[in-house]
Structures are given as structure tokens and as C-alpha cells.
Amino acid sequence: MDDERQLDEEILASFERGEWRQVKNVRSEIDRHTAYAKAALAKDKRVNIRISLRDLEDLQAKAAAEGVAYQSLMSSVLHKYVTGRLVEPQPAPVKRGAKKRAG
């Protein structure tokens, strides 16, 4: 909830600084951006690939855990990769503390 409150405060501050402007033809802008979204999301090509059974089973398990079809998961991962938004998970930081040694 804190993230939402912070975002609300940032938007309000931006508005108060006069960074927002009125769109003259709202319907035209909505139509234009709708067309952009449709074009970006169009799935008009079929691709066949070979992957190992183990990778396929792992993909299917991850997709099931996320509640999506495995083909959709594969498509999403590929899209993120080609748009430069696929990020590798960072290793968890090692907690360092004073531990007493036996002996």
C-alpha cells in the first residue's frame, strides 16, 4: 500500500509543477494508442522449435504455477529478451554477522 501512496504523491507533485497538459482530441489519441498496442501484441507468425523434454516440463510447471499457458510464458520470455527487459535474478545477499566459532 505504501507504493501506491508514494505513486499518488509523485503524480500529484508532478501535476502541481504543471508537468501535465490537456490532450486536445482524446478519442483520436486513445484510438492511436490502441492501434499501437494491437500491433505490438499481434501474434501473427507461428514458430516451431525443438527443446529438451526436461526444459518443456520445467516450462509447463512454471506456467502452471503462474496460471498461464506454457506457450504464453515462452512468448513472454522471448518478447522480454528481444526488447531488452529480460533480467536475470540477482543472487540473495550474503548475511554477514559475528558468528562464534566452536573450539
N, CA, C and O of each residue as an XYZ file, in Angstrom:
412
protein
N       0.821     -1.186      0.000
C       0.000      0.000      0.000
C       0.868      1.253      0.000
O       0.473      2.278     -0.556
N       2.037      1.182      0.613
C       2.936      2.328      0.643
C       3.384      2.714     -0.759
O       3.546      3.899     -1.052
N       3.587      1.722     -1.634
C       3.983      2.009     -3.011
C       2.898      2.801     -3.727
O       3.202      3.726     -4.480
N       1.640      2.448     -3.500
C       0.527      3.171     -4.122
C       0.472      4.603     -3.617
O       0.284      5.537     -4.396
N       0.635      4.772     -2.318
C       0.603      6.120     -1.736
C       1.746      6.967     -2.299
O       1.552      8.136     -2.631
N       2.942      6.371     -2.405
C       4.091      7.099     -2.941
C       3.837      7.496     -4.397
O       4.139      8.620     -4.798
N       3.282      6.572     -5.189
C       2.969      6.878     -6.579
C       1.944      8.004     -6.661
O       2.094      8.915     -7.476
N       0.903      7.955     -5.826
C      -0.105      9.017     -5.805
C       0.538     10.367     -5.500
O       0.212     11.373     -6.130
N       1.451     10.385     -4.531
C       2.125     11.633     -4.156
C       3.009     12.156     -5.291
O       3.071     13.363     -5.525
N       3.686     11.253     -5.992
C       4.520     11.658     -7.125
C       3.675     12.243     -8.255
O       4.050     13.243     -8.867
N       2.535     11.613     -8.527
C       1.644     12.109     -9.581
C       1.099     13.480     -9.199
O       1.072     14.388    -10.029
N       0.668     13.636     -7.959
C       0.138     14.922     -7.508
C       1.215     16.006     -7.594
O       0.934     17.111     -8.058
N       2.426     15.713     -7.161
C       3.513     16.690     -7.221
C       3.805     17.074     -8.672
O       4.035     18.246     -8.971
N       3.797     16.095     -9.566
C       4.022     16.365    -10.985
C       2.936     17.279    -11.539
O       3.221     18.215    -12.287
N       1.691     16.998    -11.166
C       0.568     17.831    -11.612
C       0.721     19.259    -11.089
O       0.525     20.224    -11.828
N       1.069     19.380     -9.819
C       1.210     20.709     -9.206
C       2.378     21.498     -9.797
O       2.359     22.729     -9.763
N       3.389     20.822    -10.334
C       4.509     21.504    -11.003
C       4.140     21.922    -12.428
O       4.944     22.545    -13.122
N       2.938     21.584    -12.856
C       2.490     21.968    -14.193
C       3.052     21.102    -15.306
O       3.153     21.543    -16.451
N       3.419     19.872    -14.973
C       4.019     18.974    -15.965
C       2.974     18.249    -16.811
O       3.330     17.527    -17.743
N       1.716     18.427    -16.503
C       0.652     17.754    -17.237
C       0.026     18.730    -18.215
O      -0.045     19.931    -17.952
N      -0.427     18.204    -19.346
C      -1.110     19.065    -20.307
C      -2.343     18.333    -20.827
O      -2.392     17.103    -20.867
N      -3.317     19.112    -21.217
C      -4.565     18.555    -21.702
C      -4.384     18.034    -23.124
O      -3.714     18.657    -23.947
N      -4.986     16.892    -23.397
C      -4.962     16.319    -24.742
C      -6.143     16.901    -25.495
O      -7.280     16.860    -25.025
N      -5.856     17.448    -26.677
C      -6.908     18.143    -27.427
C      -7.963     17.192    -27.978
O      -9.156     17.451    -27.824
N      -7.557     16.108    -28.612
C      -8.517     15.184    -29.205
C      -8.330     13.816    -28.541
O      -7.618     12.953    -29.053
N      -8.978     13.641    -27.404
C      -8.792     12.448    -26.583
C      -9.141     11.174    -27.351
O      -8.392     10.198    -27.309
N     -10.274     11.181    -28.052
C     -10.696      9.976    -28.783
C      -9.647      9.568    -29.805
O      -9.357      8.379    -29.944
N      -9.080     10.514    -30.513
C      -8.053     10.236    -31.514
C      -6.796      9.646    -30.861
O      -6.191      8.716    -31.394
N      -6.414     10.190    -29.714
C      -5.242      9.693    -29.001
C      -5.466      8.272    -28.496
O      -4.573      7.429    -28.575
N      -6.654      8.016    -27.979
C      -6.973      6.667    -27.499
C      -6.921      5.685    -28.666
O      -6.344      4.604    -28.546
N      -7.526      6.063    -29.800
C      -7.515      5.199    -30.981
C      -6.097      4.933    -31.464
O      -5.759      3.808    -31.833
N      -5.271      5.971    -31.460
C      -3.881      5.834    -31.920
C      -3.109      4.866    -31.034
O      -2.403      3.991    -31.535
N      -3.241      5.019    -29.731
C      -2.502      4.145    -28.812
C      -3.083      2.730    -28.787
O      -2.355      1.766    -28.551
N      -4.374      2.602    -29.027
C      -4.983      1.279    -29.145
C      -4.394      0.546    -30.345
O      -4.093     -0.645    -30.268
N      -4.234      1.258    -31.441
C      -3.636      0.654    -32.643
C      -2.188      0.234    -32.370
O      -1.762     -0.829    -32.821
N      -1.428      1.059    -31.635
C      -0.054      0.697    -31.269
C      -0.040     -0.600    -30.460
O       0.757     -1.500    -30.724
N      -0.931     -0.682    -29.475
C      -0.982     -1.857    -28.605
C      -1.350     -3.106    -29.399
O      -0.743     -4.161    -29.215
N      -2.340     -2.991    -30.280
C      -2.744     -4.142    -31.083
C      -1.605     -4.622    -31.968
O      -1.382     -5.825    -32.108
N      -0.888     -3.684    -32.560
C       0.229     -4.056    -33.435
C       1.350     -4.719    -32.636
O       1.967     -5.681    -33.092
N       1.601     -4.193    -31.442
C       2.679     -4.745    -30.614
C       2.340     -6.134    -30.094
O       3.232     -6.960    -29.899
N       1.060     -6.394    -29.869
C       0.647     -7.655    -29.279
C       0.192     -8.694    -30.295
O      -0.156     -9.818    -29.933
N       0.197     -8.313    -31.561
C      -0.274     -9.239    -32.600
C       0.627    -10.463    -32.659
O       1.852    -10.352    -32.685
N       0.008    -11.610    -32.679
C       0.748    -12.866    -32.790
C       0.349    -13.478    -34.112
O      -0.570    -14.293    -34.188
N       1.054    -13.074    -35.149
C       0.649    -13.456    -36.492
C       1.612    -14.429    -37.169
O       1.455    -14.727    -38.353
N       2.585    -14.914    -36.450
C       3.533    -15.879    -37.010
C       3.641    -17.084    -36.097
O       3.609    -16.964    -34.872
N       3.769    -18.239    -36.712
C       3.938    -19.484    -35.972
C       5.407    -19.890    -36.098
O       6.005    -19.779    -37.168
N       5.971    -20.359    -34.997
C       7.360    -20.815    -34.970
C       7.398    -22.183    -34.314
O       6.774    -22.395    -33.274
N       8.113    -23.093    -34.906
C       8.309    -24.413    -34.309
C       9.764    -24.538    -33.876
O      10.678    -24.258    -34.652
N       9.970    -24.956    -32.641
C      11.333    -25.150    -32.141
C      11.410    -26.506    -31.455
O      10.394    -27.085    -31.069
N      12.614    -26.990    -31.315
C      12.855    -28.230    -30.578
C      13.573    -27.862    -29.283
O      14.581    -27.154    -29.290
N      13.035    -28.356    -28.180
C      13.684    -28.166    -26.886
C      13.676    -29.506    -26.164
O      12.937    -30.420    -26.532
N      14.496    -29.608    -25.147
C      14.566    -30.867    -24.410
C      13.273    -31.104    -23.636
O      12.572    -30.164    -23.262
N      12.979    -32.357    -23.410
C      11.794    -32.725    -22.648
C      11.846    -32.103    -21.253
O      10.837    -31.620    -20.741
N      13.019    -32.121    -20.655
C      13.168    -31.555    -19.304
C      12.834    -30.067    -19.291
O      12.126    -29.598    -18.399
N      13.347    -29.311    -20.291
C      13.044    -27.878    -20.365
C      11.542    -27.654    -20.575
O      10.957    -26.759    -19.965
N      10.932    -28.451    -21.424
C       9.497    -28.317    -21.667
C       8.711    -28.582    -20.386
O       7.796    -27.829    -20.053
N       9.056    -29.633    -19.677
C       8.352    -29.948    -18.435
C       8.546    -28.839    -17.399
O       7.610    -28.492    -16.678
N       9.762    -28.282    -17.325
C      10.012    -27.175    -16.394
C       9.197    -25.937    -16.778
O       8.642    -25.256    -15.916
N       9.133    -25.655    -18.086
C       8.320    -24.527    -18.557
C       6.852    -24.734    -18.213
O       6.181    -23.813    -17.746
N       6.358    -25.940    -18.445
C       4.957    -26.230    -18.151
C       4.671    -26.094    -16.659
O       3.611    -25.600    -16.274
N       5.603    -26.524    -15.821
C       5.415    -26.415    -14.374
C       5.410    -24.945    -13.939
O       4.572    -24.538    -13.135
N       6.341    -24.154    -14.467
C       6.389    -22.729    -14.120
C       5.138    -22.015    -14.608
O       4.578    -21.178    -13.900
N       4.698    -22.348    -15.822
C       3.492    -21.729    -16.373
C       2.276    -22.078    -15.521
O       1.443    -21.216    -15.242
N       2.174    -23.331    -15.110
C       1.051    -23.752    -14.272
C       1.058    -22.993    -12.947
O       0.007    -22.588    -12.451
N       2.245    -22.802    -12.379
C       2.358    -22.065    -11.118
C       1.932    -20.610    -11.288
O       1.406    -20.002    -10.356
N       2.159    -20.050    -12.480
C       1.776    -18.664    -12.763
C       0.337    -18.557    -13.264
O      -0.217    -17.460    -13.340
N      -0.262    -19.685    -13.603
C      -1.634    -19.681    -14.093
C      -1.764    -19.235    -15.539
O      -2.778    -18.653    -15.925
N      -0.736    -19.509    -16.345
C      -0.766    -19.152    -17.764
C      -0.408    -20.376    -18.597
O       0.155    -21.345    -18.088
N      -0.743    -20.319    -19.884
C      -0.355    -21.398    -20.788
C       1.157    -21.350    -21.013
O       1.752    -20.273    -21.025
N       1.768    -22.510    -21.189
C       3.221    -22.516    -21.332
C       3.670    -21.804    -22.604
O       4.751    -21.216    -22.629
N       2.851    -21.846    -23.668
C       3.217    -21.125    -24.890
C       3.225    -19.615    -24.634
O       4.071    -18.896    -25.164
N       2.288    -19.146    -23.826
C       2.246    -17.720    -23.483
C       3.468    -17.329    -22.665
O       4.030    -16.251    -22.859
N       3.878    -18.197    -21.757
C       5.074    -17.932    -20.964
C       6.303    -17.854    -21.868
O       7.126    -16.950    -21.724
N       6.426    -18.798    -22.795
C       7.565    -18.793    -23.710
C       7.571    -17.512    -24.545
O       8.614    -16.882    -24.714
N       6.412    -17.133    -25.060
C       6.301    -15.923    -25.869
C       6.688    -14.687    -25.061
O       7.376    -13.796    -25.561
N       6.240    -14.643    -23.809
C       6.554    -13.507    -22.944
C       8.051    -13.403    -22.679
O       8.621    -12.313    -22.724
N       8.678    -14.532    -22.403
C      10.126    -14.536    -22.137
C      10.890    -14.076    -23.377
O      11.815    -13.270    -23.275
N      10.508    -14.582    -24.535
C      11.175    -14.172    -25.776
C      10.971    -12.684    -26.045
O      11.905    -11.993    -26.453
N       9.757    -12.190    -25.820
C       9.486    -10.766    -26.033
C      10.341     -9.906    -25.098
O      10.932     -8.914    -25.524
N      10.400    -10.291    -23.840
C      11.226     -9.532    -22.892
C      12.691     -9.557    -23.306
O      13.392     -8.556    -23.157
N      13.157    -10.678    -23.819
C      14.555    -10.784    -24.252
C      14.843     -9.836    -25.413
O      15.819     -9.087    -25.373
N      14.005     -9.864    -26.438
C      14.297     -9.045    -27.619
C      14.092     -7.560    -27.364
O      14.644     -6.730    -28.086
N      13.303     -7.209    -26.344
C      13.120     -5.794    -26.023
C      14.086     -5.326    -24.929
O      14.020     -4.181    -24.482
N      14.978     -6.218    -24.504
C      15.980     -5.837    -23.514
C      15.447     -5.731    -22.096
O      16.087     -5.118    -21.242
N      14.291     -6.315    -21.832
C      13.699     -6.226    -20.499
C      13.791     -7.516    -19.709
O      13.235     -7.615    -18.615
N      14.490     -8.510    -20.251
C      14.659     -9.762    -19.524
C      15.838     -9.583    -18.576
O      16.963     -9.334    -19.008
N      15.575     -9.708    -17.309
C      16.633     -9.532    -16.314
C      16.859    -10.834    -15.574
O      15.912    -11.533    -15.213
N      18.109    -11.146    -15.356
C      18.444    -12.358    -14.626
C      18.275    -12.102    -13.138
O      18.552    -11.002    -12.661
N      17.826    -13.099    -12.409
C      17.659    -12.903    -10.968
C      19.007    -12.662    -10.303
O      20.013    -13.281    -10.649
N      19.000    -11.761     -9.355
C      20.215    -11.453     -8.606
C      20.324    -12.430     -7.437
O      19.321    -12.756     -6.803
N      21.534    -12.896     -7.154
C      21.684    -13.788     -6.005
C      21.334    -13.057     -4.713
O      21.552    -11.852     -4.586
N      20.794    -13.795     -3.771
C      20.445    -13.199     -2.478
C      21.713    -12.721     -1.791
O      22.740    -13.398     -1.842
N      21.650    -11.562     -1.148
C      22.847    -11.059     -0.459
C      23.235    -11.990      0.686
O      22.383    -12.556      1.371
N      24.521    -12.128      0.869
C      25.042    -12.976      1.943
C      25.003    -12.170      3.227
O      25.552    -11.071      3.306
N      24.343    -12.736      4.237
C      24.282    -12.054      5.526
C      25.577    -12.314      6.261
O      25.988    -13.456      6.468
N      26.184    -11.258      6.637
C      27.444    -11.371      7.364
C      27.212    -10.906      8.798
O      26.629     -9.850      9.042
N      27.661    -11.683      9.690
C      27.491    -11.332     11.100
C      28.585    -11.982     11.916
O      29.349    -12.816     11.429
N      28.636    -11.591     13.123
C      29.635    -12.148     14.035
C      29.138    -13.506     14.513
O      28.227    -13.586     15.337
N      29.728    -14.549     14.005
C      29.376    -15.896     14.454
C      30.484    -16.407     15.348
O      31.667    -16.216     15.067
N      30.098    -17.042     16.401
C      31.080    -17.600     17.318
C      31.530    -18.955     16.781
O      30.709    -19.775     16.371
N      32.799    -19.172     16.789
C      33.359    -20.446     16.338
C      33.462    -21.399     17.528
O      33.774    -21.008     18.653
N      33.198    -22.618     17.238
C      33.327    -23.652     18.284
C      34.806    -23.911     18.521
O      35.608    -23.865     17.588
N      35.148    -24.170     19.710
C      36.512    -24.581     19.970
C      37.169    -23.765     20.900
O      38.336    -24.002     21.214
